[in-house]
Amino acid sequence: MESVYRSHGGVVWRAVLTMAAGDRGVADEATAEAFARLLAYREGVRDPVAWVFRTAFGVAAKELGRRSMVADGAAVVGMVSDVSVLPPDLTSALRRLSLDQRVAVFLHYFADMSVGEVARLTGSPSATVKVRLHRARRSLRESMTTVGGDSV
Amino acid sequence: MSEAWRDLISAVEDVEPPMDLWTEVVRREGQMAPRPTSWRVPRWGIVALAAAGCAAVIFLLALAAHSRSSSPGPATSQHAAISPSQARVELAAVPHLRVKVDTKDRTSSCTTVPQRPGGTAVPLRYSVSAVDTRMPAYPGNSDRPFIEALVFPHISEAASCYRFLRASDYTTTVSHHGQPLRQVKLHPKRVGRYTLEIYPHKPGQPGVPAHWTGQYDLVILNGHTVVFGMSHNAAHAALVEADGIKVRDIIGD
């Protein structure tokens, strides 16, 4: 399982970091927890890579939801803390997306995965992944139009 | 817009995960409760199990169908004997037998055992009275050998009736002038498959017809049906038993 960590640990961590819009604490927590569970339950896991991705996303979603509630329901946008280790423009763009859209954007545009691979790793239908990517692009276009007064 | 996302998201590359993340993973894994060894039934095992289950169900169904068709029916109140009208038709075809079928009969024949004096008459599904014309009729027709079949609604009633009738061949109540009733044991002798001889005596006894040599009681139990008959010498007893068996076979059960 350590080989899985070596080959995919960084990608998993960055995927969760993107999902958390730059919140390093969530990325550390979810990645460590997902790999620890993979080590513990490895005998029953058939596809360790997909399994660890989905587990990490699940742990991160829970953690983000918990933090959101602690923040007194301070709007969905506030599902992440203000502390981000990512550049401000990226953080701002990610915060306009849902958690699923952030994951799809990361896996497709950063990890260069096909729509089918993204679907496999996230456990979603390909059509759903396409819709998420489409909405992510539209969101980015709208934000750039608003900021720059022109479309990209 | 895809390229815009690629450009933006590439900034994630600049952020590195913590160096001690694997150490944290191992630490957490060590803290997790040991998971019991999971065992998973192999796919072929599931298929084999399902096939065995199907085979078992088919076998049990076949067994049930076989036992239903080959074993006698349970002791229930279902009527297996033929209908009264059928009995009337089929028994009329038996040579030498004059038959009467009664569907409104009740019988007290089964309560003749001394311990059950005056017992309640039992309603019957139908009864059959028959005489064999080969045997002579006497004035009043009272001493003529006879065969009677009682078809009960329930098997248990037929079985009780059979026991009462048969018991009366082993004990009876006698009375002498001025003496109270008393029970006397009898010692019947089997003279046929279903016939017992009681009160044997030599022919020509005073007070009885010359050809009488005793009392011959026939009792046959067959499901819902009890067939019984009475005659007074061995030759007639053989005829009555043969007729009784024919009646039993025709009524069936």
CSV table of C-alpha atoms in Angstrom, one decimal:
chain,number,residue,atom,x,y,z
A,1,MET,CA,0.0,0.0,0.0
A,2,GLU,CA,3.0,2.3,0.5
A,3,SER,CA,3.6,2.1,-3.3
A,4,VAL,CA,0.0,3.4,-3.8
A,5,TYR,CA,0.9,6.2,-1.5
A,6,ARG,CA,4.1,7.0,-3.4
A,7,SER,CA,2.5,7.0,-6.8
A,8,HIS,CA,-0.8,8.6,-5.9
A,9,GLY,CA,-0.4,10.2,-2.4
A,10,GLY,CA,0.6,13.6,-3.8
A,11,VAL,CA,-2.3,13.6,-6.3
A,12,VAL,CA,-4.8,12.6,-3.7
A,13,TRP,CA,-3.5,15.3,-1.3
A,14,ARG,CA,-3.7,18.0,-4.0
A,15,ALA,CA,-7.1,16.8,-5.1
A,16,VAL,CA,-8.4,17.3,-1.6
A,17,LEU,CA,-6.6,20.6,-1.2
A,18,THR,CA,-8.4,21.8,-4.4
A,19,MET,CA,-11.7,20.4,-3.1
A,20,ALA,CA,-11.1,22.4,0.2
A,21,ALA,CA,-10.2,25.5,-1.8
A,22,GLY,CA,-6.7,25.6,-0.4
A,23,ASP,CA,-7.4,24.5,3.2
A,24,ARG,CA,-4.3,22.5,4.0
A,25,GLY,CA,-5.7,21.2,7.3
A,26,VAL,CA,-8.5,19.4,5.5
A,27,ALA,CA,-6.2,18.0,2.9
A,28,ASP,CA,-3.8,16.6,5.5
A,29,GLU,CA,-6.6,15.2,7.6
A,30,ALA,CA,-8.5,13.6,4.7
A,31,THR,CA,-5.5,12.2,3.0
A,32,ALA,CA,-4.0,10.7,6.1
A,33,GLU,CA,-7.3,9.2,7.1
A,34,ALA,CA,-7.9,7.7,3.7
A,35,PHE,CA,-4.6,6.0,3.4
A,36,ALA,CA,-4.7,4.8,7.0
A,37,ARG,CA,-8.1,3.1,6.3
A,38,LEU,CA,-6.6,1.7,3.1
A,39,LEU,CA,-3.8,0.1,5.1
A,40,ALA,CA,-6.3,-1.3,7.6
A,41,TYR,CA,-8.8,-2.6,5.2
A,42,ARG,CA,-6.5,-3.5,2.3
A,43,GLU,CA,-7.6,-7.1,2.1
A,44,GLY,CA,-11.1,-6.2,1.0
A,45,VAL,CA,-10.2,-3.5,-1.5
A,46,ARG,CA,-10.1,-4.4,-5.1
A,47,ASP,CA,-9.2,-1.0,-6.7
A,48,PRO,CA,-7.0,0.7,-4.1
A,49,VAL,CA,-6.5,3.9,-6.1
A,50,ALA,CA,-10.2,4.6,-6.7
A,51,TRP,CA,-10.9,3.5,-3.2
A,52,VAL,CA,-8.5,5.9,-1.6
A,53,PHE,CA,-9.7,8.8,-3.8
A,54,ARG,CA,-13.3,8.2,-2.9
A,55,THR,CA,-12.5,7.8,0.8
A,56,ALA,CA,-10.4,11.0,0.9
A,57,PHE,CA,-13.2,12.9,-0.9
A,58,GLY,CA,-15.8,11.5,1.6
A,59,VAL,CA,-13.7,12.4,4.6
A,60,ALA,CA,-13.0,15.9,3.2
A,61,ALA,CA,-16.7,16.5,2.5
A,62,LYS,CA,-17.6,15.5,6.0
A,63,GLU,CA,-14.9,17.7,7.5
A,64,LEU,CA,-15.9,20.7,5.4
A,65,GLY,CA,-19.5,20.2,6.3
A,66,ARG,CA,-18.6,20.0,10.0
A,67,ARG,CA,-16.5,23.2,9.7
A,68,SER,CA,-19.4,24.9,7.9
A,69,MET,CA,-21.7,24.1,10.7
A,70,VAL,CA,-19.3,25.3,13.3
A,71,ALA,CA,-19.1,28.5,11.4
A,72,ASP,CA,-22.7,29.0,12.2
A,73,GLY,CA,-23.9,28.2,8.8
A,74,ALA,CA,-22.0,31.1,7.4
A,75,ALA,CA,-23.2,30.5,3.8
A,76,VAL,CA,-22.2,27.7,1.5
A,77,VAL,CA,-19.4,29.7,0.2
A,78,GLY,CA,-17.9,29.6,3.7
A,79,MET,CA,-17.5,25.8,3.5
A,80,VAL,CA,-13.8,26.4,3.6
A,81,SER,CA,-11.8,28.5,5.9
A,82,ASP,CA,-10.3,31.8,4.9
A,83,VAL,CA,-6.8,30.3,5.2
A,84,SER,CA,-5.8,29.1,1.7
A,85,VAL,CA,-2.3,28.0,0.6
A,86,LEU,CA,-3.4,28.5,-3.1
A,87,PRO,CA,-3.1,31.7,-5.1
A,88,PRO,CA,-6.0,34.1,-4.4
A,89,ASP,CA,-7.4,34.0,-7.9
A,90,LEU,CA,-7.6,30.2,-7.9
A,91,THR,CA,-9.0,30.1,-4.4
A,92,SER,CA,-11.7,32.6,-5.5
A,93,ALA,CA,-12.5,30.6,-8.6
A,94,LEU,CA,-12.8,27.4,-6.6
A,95,ARG,CA,-15.0,28.9,-4.0
A,96,ARG,CA,-17.6,29.6,-6.7
A,97,LEU,CA,-17.8,25.8,-7.5
A,98,SER,CA,-19.4,23.0,-5.6
A,99,LEU,CA,-17.2,20.4,-4.0
A,100,ASP,CA,-17.9,17.9,-6.8
A,101,GLN,CA,-17.1,20.4,-9.5
A,102,ARG,CA,-13.8,21.3,-7.8
A,103,VAL,CA,-12.8,17.6,-7.8
A,104,ALA,CA,-13.8,17.2,-11.4
A,105,VAL,CA,-11.8,20.3,-12.4
A,106,PHE,CA,-8.7,19.1,-10.6
A,107,LEU,CA,-8.7,15.6,-11.9
A,108,HIS,CA,-9.5,16.6,-15.5
A,109,TYR,CA,-7.4,19.8,-15.9
A,110,PHE,CA,-4.6,19.2,-13.5
A,111,ALA,CA,-4.2,15.4,-13.5
A,112,ASP,CA,-5.1,15.2,-17.1
A,113,MET,CA,-7.6,12.4,-16.6
A,114,SER,CA,-10.2,11.6,-19.1
A,115,VAL,CA,-13.9,12.0,-18.2
A,116,GLY,CA,-14.2,8.3,-17.9
A,117,GLU,CA,-11.3,8.1,-15.4
A,118,VAL,CA,-12.7,11.0,-13.4
A,119,ALA,CA,-16.0,9.1,-13.3
A,120,ARG,CA,-14.3,5.9,-12.1
A,121,LEU,CA,-12.4,7.7,-9.3
A,122,THR,CA,-15.3,9.7,-8.1
A,123,GLY,CA,-17.9,7.0,-8.5
A,124,SER,CA,-20.1,9.2,-10.7
A,125,PRO,CA,-21.5,8.6,-14.2
A,126,SER,CA,-19.5,10.1,-17.1
A,127,ALA,CA,-22.4,12.4,-18.0
A,128,THR,CA,-22.4,13.8,-14.5
A,129,VAL,CA,-18.7,14.5,-14.7
A,130,LYS,CA,-19.3,16.3,-18.1
A,131,VAL,CA,-22.0,18.5,-16.6
A,132,ARG,CA,-19.7,19.4,-13.6
A,133,LEU,CA,-16.9,20.4,-15.9
A,134,HIS,CA,-19.3,22.4,-18.1
A,135,ARG,CA,-20.7,24.3,-15.1
A,136,ALA,CA,-17.2,24.9,-13.8
A,137,ARG,CA,-16.2,26.4,-17.1
A,138,ARG,CA,-19.3,28.6,-17.2
A,139,SER,CA,-18.6,29.7,-13.6
A,140,LEU,CA,-15.1,30.7,-14.5
A,141,ARG,CA,-16.3,32.5,-17.6
A,142,GLU,CA,-18.8,34.5,-15.6
A,143,SER,CA,-16.4,35.4,-12.9
A,144,MET,CA,-13.8,36.6,-15.4
A,145,THR,CA,-16.5,38.6,-17.3
A,146,THR,CA,-17.5,40.2,-14.0
A,147,VAL,CA,-14.0,41.1,-13.0
A,148,GLY,CA,-12.5,42.0,-16.3
A,149,GLY,CA,-15.7,43.3,-18.1
A,150,ASP,CA,-14.8,41.0,-21.0
A,151,SER,CA,-15.1,37.3,-21.8
A,152,VAL,CA,-12.1,35.1,-22.1
B,1,MET,CA,-12.2,28.3,-20.9
B,2,SER,CA,-10.6,24.9,-20.5
B,3,GLU,CA,-7.2,26.4,-20.9
B,4,ALA,CA,-8.0,29.0,-18.4
B,5,TRP,CA,-8.8,26.3,-15.9
B,6,ARG,CA,-5.6,24.5,-16.8
B,7,ASP,CA,-3.6,27.6,-16.2
B,8,LEU,CA,-5.3,28.4,-12.9
B,9,ILE,CA,-5.2,24.9,-11.5
B,10,SER,CA,-1.6,24.3,-12.3
B,11,ALA,CA,-0.8,26.5,-9.3
B,12,VAL,CA,-1.7,23.5,-7.1
B,13,GLU,CA,1.6,21.9,-8.3
B,14,ASP,CA,3.5,24.5,-6.3
B,15,VAL,CA,2.1,23.3,-3.0
B,16,GLU,CA,3.7,20.2,-1.5
B,17,PRO,CA,2.1,17.8,0.9
B,18,PRO,CA,3.7,17.5,4.4
B,19,MET,CA,6.8,15.4,4.5
B,20,ASP,CA,5.5,13.4,7.5
B,21,LEU,CA,2.2,12.5,6.0
B,22,TRP,CA,3.1,8.9,5.6
B,23,THR,CA,4.2,8.7,9.1
B,24,GLU,CA,0.8,10.1,10.1
B,25,VAL,CA,-0.9,7.5,8.0
B,26,VAL,CA,1.0,4.6,9.7
B,27,ARG,CA,0.3,6.1,13.1
B,28,ARG,CA,-3.4,6.3,12.4
B,29,GLU,CA,-3.5,2.8,11.0
B,30,GLY,CA,-1.8,1.5,14.2
B,31,GLN,CA,-4.5,3.2,16.3
B,32,MET,CA,-7.3,1.6,14.3
B,33,ALA,CA,-8.9,-1.5,16.0
B,34,PRO,CA,-7.7,-4.7,14.3
B,35,ARG,CA,-10.3,-5.6,11.8
B,36,PRO,CA,-11.4,-9.2,11.9
B,37,THR,CA,-10.2,-11.2,8.9
B,38,SER,CA,-12.8,-10.6,6.3
B,39,TRP,CA,-13.8,-13.6,4.4
B,40,ARG,CA,-15.5,-13.3,1.2
B,41,VAL,CA,-17.3,-16.1,-0.5
B,42,PRO,CA,-15.8,-16.7,-3.9
B,43,ARG,CA,-18.0,-16.1,-6.8
B,44,TRP,CA,-18.0,-19.7,-7.8
B,45,GLY,CA,-19.1,-20.6,-4.3
B,46,ILE,CA,-22.1,-18.3,-4.5
B,47,VAL,CA,-23.1,-19.9,-7.8
B,48,ALA,CA,-22.6,-23.4,-6.4
B,49,LEU,CA,-24.6,-22.5,-3.3
B,50,ALA,CA,-27.5,-21.1,-5.4
B,51,ALA,CA,-27.5,-24.2,-7.6
B,52,ALA,CA,-27.5,-26.5,-4.6
B,53,GLY,CA,-30.4,-24.5,-3.1
B,54,CYS,CA,-32.4,-24.8,-6.4
B,55,ALA,CA,-31.7,-28.5,-6.5
B,56,ALA,CA,-32.8,-28.9,-2.9
B,57,VAL,CA,-36.1,-27.1,-3.6
B,58,ILE,CA,-36.8,-29.1,-6.7
B,59,PHE,CA,-36.0,-32.3,-4.8
B,60,LEU,CA,-38.3,-31.4,-1.9
B,61,LEU,CA,-41.1,-30.5,-4.3
B,62,ALA,CA,-40.7,-33.8,-6.1
B,63,LEU,CA,-40.7,-35.6,-2.8
B,64,ALA,CA,-43.8,-33.8,-1.7
B,65,ALA,CA,-45.6,-34.6,-5.0
B,66,HIS,CA,-44.5,-38.3,-4.7
B,67,SER,CA,-45.7,-38.7,-1.1
B,68,ARG,CA,-49.0,-37.0,-1.9
B,69,SER,CA,-49.7,-39.4,-4.7
B,70,SER,CA,-48.4,-42.6,-3.1
B,71,SER,CA,-49.3,-42.4,0.5
B,72,PRO,CA,-52.7,-42.8,2.1
B,73,GLY,CA,-54.4,-39.5,2.8
B,74,PRO,CA,-54.2,-38.0,6.3
B,75,ALA,CA,-57.0,-38.6,8.8
B,76,THR,CA,-59.0,-35.6,7.9
B,77,SER,CA,-62.7,-35.0,7.5
B,78,GLN,CA,-62.4,-35.0,3.7
B,79,HIS,CA,-64.7,-37.5,2.1
B,80,ALA,CA,-63.0,-40.2,0.1
B,81,ALA,CA,-65.9,-42.6,-0.1
B,82,ILE,CA,-68.2,-42.5,-3.1
B,83,SER,CA,-71.4,-40.5,-3.1
B,84,PRO,CA,-74.7,-42.1,-2.0
B,85,SER,CA,-76.0,-42.0,-5.6
B,86,GLN,CA,-72.9,-43.7,-6.9
B,87,ALA,CA,-73.2,-46.3,-4.2
B,88,ARG,CA,-76.8,-46.9,-5.1
B,89,VAL,CA,-75.8,-47.5,-8.7
B,90,GLU,CA,-72.7,-49.6,-8.2
B,91,LEU,CA,-74.1,-51.8,-5.4
B,92,ALA,CA,-77.2,-52.5,-7.4
B,93,ALA,CA,-74.9,-54.3,-9.9
B,94,VAL,CA,-73.7,-56.8,-7.4
B,95,PRO,CA,-75.3,-60.2,-7.9
B,96,HIS,CA,-77.5,-61.6,-5.1
B,97,LEU,CA,-77.3,-58.3,-3.2
B,98,ARG,CA,-80.5,-56.3,-2.5
B,99,VAL,CA,-79.4,-52.9,-1.4
B,100,LYS,CA,-81.0,-49.8,0.2
B,101,VAL,CA,-79.1,-46.5,0.5
B,102,ASP,CA,-80.3,-44.0,3.1
B,103,THR,CA,-78.9,-40.5,3.3
B,104,LYS,CA,-81.0,-39.4,6.3
B,105,ASP,CA,-79.9,-42.1,8.6
B,106,ARG,CA,-78.5,-41.8,12.1
B,107,THR,CA,-77.0,-44.7,13.8
B,108,SER,CA,-76.9,-45.9,17.4
B,109,SER,CA,-75.3,-49.1,16.4
B,110,CYS,CA,-72.0,-47.8,17.6
B,111,THR,CA,-73.2,-47.2,21.1
B,112,THR,CA,-74.2,-50.7,21.9
B,113,VAL,CA,-71.2,-51.3,24.2
B,114,PRO,CA,-72.4,-51.7,27.8
B,115,GLN,CA,-70.3,-48.9,29.0
B,116,ARG,CA,-72.1,-46.5,26.7
B,117,PRO,CA,-75.8,-47.3,27.2
B,118,GLY,CA,-78.1,-45.0,25.3
B,119,GLY,CA,-75.3,-43.0,23.7
B,120,THR,CA,-76.2,-40.3,21.3
B,121,ALA,CA,-77.0,-41.4,17.8
B,122,VAL,CA,-74.3,-40.4,15.4
B,123,PRO,CA,-75.4,-38.6,12.1
B,124,LEU,CA,-74.2,-40.4,9.1
B,125,ARG,CA,-73.3,-39.2,5.6
B,126,TYR,CA,-75.3,-42.2,4.4
B,127,SER,CA,-75.9,-45.8,5.2
B,128,VAL,CA,-76.3,-48.9,3.2
B,129,SER,CA,-78.4,-51.9,4.2
B,130,ALA,CA,-78.0,-55.1,2.2
B,131,VAL,CA,-79.3,-58.6,2.2
B,132,ASP,CA,-78.0,-61.5,0.3
B,133,THR,CA,-80.8,-63.3,-1.5
B,134,ARG,CA,-79.0,-66.6,-1.3
B,135,MET,CA,-79.7,-66.7,2.4
B,136,PRO,CA,-83.3,-67.5,3.5
B,137,ALA,CA,-85.7,-65.0,4.9
B,138,TYR,CA,-87.7,-65.9,8.0
B,139,PRO,CA,-91.1,-64.6,9.1
B,140,GLY,CA,-90.7,-60.9,10.0
B,141,ASN,CA,-87.4,-60.9,8.2
B,142,SER,CA,-85.7,-60.3,11.6
B,143,ASP,CA,-83.3,-63.2,11.6
B,144,ARG,CA,-82.1,-62.9,8.1
B,145,PRO,CA,-78.3,-62.4,7.8
B,146,PHE,CA,-77.6,-58.8,6.9
B,147,ILE,CA,-74.8,-56.5,5.9
B,148,GLU,CA,-74.8,-52.8,6.8
B,149,ALA,CA,-72.4,-50.1,5.9
B,150,LEU,CA,-72.2,-46.8,7.7
B,151,VAL,CA,-70.4,-43.9,6.0
B,152,PHE,CA,-69.4,-41.2,8.6
B,153,PRO,CA,-68.5,-37.6,8.0
B,154,HIS,CA,-65.3,-38.0,9.9
B,155,ILE,CA,-62.7,-40.8,10.1
B,156,SER,CA,-62.5,-40.5,13.8
B,157,GLU,CA,-66.2,-41.3,14.2
B,158,ALA,CA,-65.8,-44.4,12.0
B,159,ALA,CA,-62.9,-45.5,14.1
B,160,SER,CA,-64.9,-45.1,17.3
B,161,CYS,CA,-67.8,-47.0,15.8
B,162,TYR,CA,-65.5,-49.8,14.8
B,163,ARG,CA,-64.1,-50.1,18.4
B,164,PHE,CA,-67.6,-50.1,19.9
B,165,LEU,CA,-68.8,-52.9,17.6
B,166,ARG,CA,-65.7,-55.0,18.0
B,167,ALA,CA,-65.7,-54.6,21.8
B,168,SER,CA,-69.3,-55.9,22.0
B,169,ASP,CA,-67.9,-59.2,20.8
B,170,TYR,CA,-65.7,-59.5,23.9
B,171,THR,CA,-68.1,-58.5,26.6
B,172,THR,CA,-71.9,-58.4,27.1
B,173,THR,CA,-74.4,-57.7,29.7
B,174,VAL,CA,-76.6,-60.5,31.0
B,175,SER,CA,-79.6,-60.6,33.3
B,176,HIS,CA,-81.1,-63.4,35.2
B,177,HIS,CA,-84.5,-63.3,36.8
B,178,GLY,CA,-84.4,-61.2,39.9
B,179,GLN,CA,-80.6,-60.6,39.6
B,180,PRO,CA,-79.0,-57.2,38.7
B,181,LEU,CA,-77.4,-56.7,35.3
B,182,ARG,CA,-73.8,-58.0,35.1
B,183,GLN,CA,-71.1,-58.0,32.6
B,184,VAL,CA,-69.9,-61.2,31.2
B,185,LYS,CA,-66.7,-61.7,29.2
B,186,LEU,CA,-67.0,-63.5,25.9
B,187,HIS,CA,-64.3,-65.6,24.2
B,188,PRO,CA,-64.9,-65.1,20.5
B,189,LYS,CA,-63.2,-67.3,17.9
B,190,ARG,CA,-62.0,-65.9,14.7
B,191,VAL,CA,-63.6,-67.7,11.7
B,192,GLY,CA,-62.8,-65.3,8.9
B,193,ARG,CA,-60.6,-62.4,8.1
B,194,TYR,CA,-63.1,-60.0,9.7
B,195,THR,CA,-65.6,-62.4,11.4
B,196,LEU,CA,-65.8,-63.6,15.0
B,197,GLU,CA,-67.9,-66.4,16.2
B,198,ILE,CA,-69.6,-66.0,19.6
B,199,TYR,CA,-72.1,-68.1,21.5
B,200,PRO,CA,-71.2,-71.3,19.5
B,201,HIS,CA,-73.5,-74.2,19.9
B,202,LYS,CA,-74.6,-77.4,18.1
B,203,PRO,CA,-77.4,-77.2,15.6
B,204,GLY,CA,-80.9,-78.1,16.7
B,205,GLN,CA,-80.8,-76.3,20.0
B,206,PRO,CA,-84.2,-75.7,21.4
B,207,GLY,CA,-85.6,-72.1,20.9
B,208,VAL,CA,-83.5,-71.3,17.9
B,209,PRO,CA,-83.8,-72.1,14.2
B,210,ALA,CA,-82.4,-75.6,13.4
B,211,HIS,CA,-79.6,-74.4,11.2
B,212,TRP,CA,-78.1,-71.9,13.7
B,213,THR,CA,-74.8,-72.8,15.3
B,214,GLY,CA,-74.0,-69.5,17.0
B,215,GLN,CA,-73.6,-65.8,16.2
B,216,TYR,CA,-71.1,-64.6,13.6
B,217,ASP,CA,-70.2,-60.9,13.7
B,218,LEU,CA,-68.5,-59.2,10.8
B,219,VAL,CA,-66.9,-55.7,11.3
B,220,ILE,CA,-64.7,-54.0,8.8
B,221,LEU,CA,-63.2,-50.5,9.2
B,222,ASN,CA,-62.2,-48.6,6.0
B,223,GLY,CA,-61.5,-44.9,6.5
B,224,HIS,CA,-64.9,-43.2,6.8
B,225,THR,CA,-66.7,-46.4,6.5
B,226,VAL,CA,-67.6,-49.2,8.8
B,227,VAL,CA,-69.2,-52.4,7.4
B,228,PHE,CA,-70.7,-54.8,9.7
B,229,GLY,CA,-72.9,-57.9,9.4
B,230,MET,CA,-74.4,-60.7,11.3
B,231,SER,CA,-75.3,-64.3,10.6
B,232,HIS,CA,-75.9,-67.5,12.5
B,233,ASN,CA,-74.0,-70.3,10.9
B,234,ALA,CA,-70.5,-70.7,9.4
B,235,ALA,CA,-71.8,-71.0,5.8
B,236,HIS,CA,-73.8,-67.8,6.0
B,237,ALA,CA,-70.9,-66.1,7.8
B,238,ALA,CA,-68.7,-66.7,4.8
B,239,LEU,CA,-71.2,-65.3,2.4
B,240,VAL,CA,-71.7,-62.2,4.7
B,241,GLU,CA,-68.0,-61.6,4.9
B,242,ALA,CA,-67.6,-61.9,1.1
B,243,ASP,CA,-70.5,-59.5,0.6
B,244,GLY,CA,-69.1,-57.1,3.2
B,245,ILE,CA,-65.8,-57.0,1.5
B,246,LYS,CA,-67.5,-56.3,-1.8
B,247,VAL,CA,-69.5,-53.4,-0.3
B,248,ARG,CA,-66.3,-52.0,1.3
B,249,ASP,CA,-64.4,-52.1,-1.9
B,250,ILE,CA,-67.2,-50.4,-3.9
B,251,ILE,CA,-67.8,-47.6,-1.3
B,252,GLY,CA,-64.0,-47.2,-1.1
B,253,ASP,CA,-62.2,-44.6,0.8
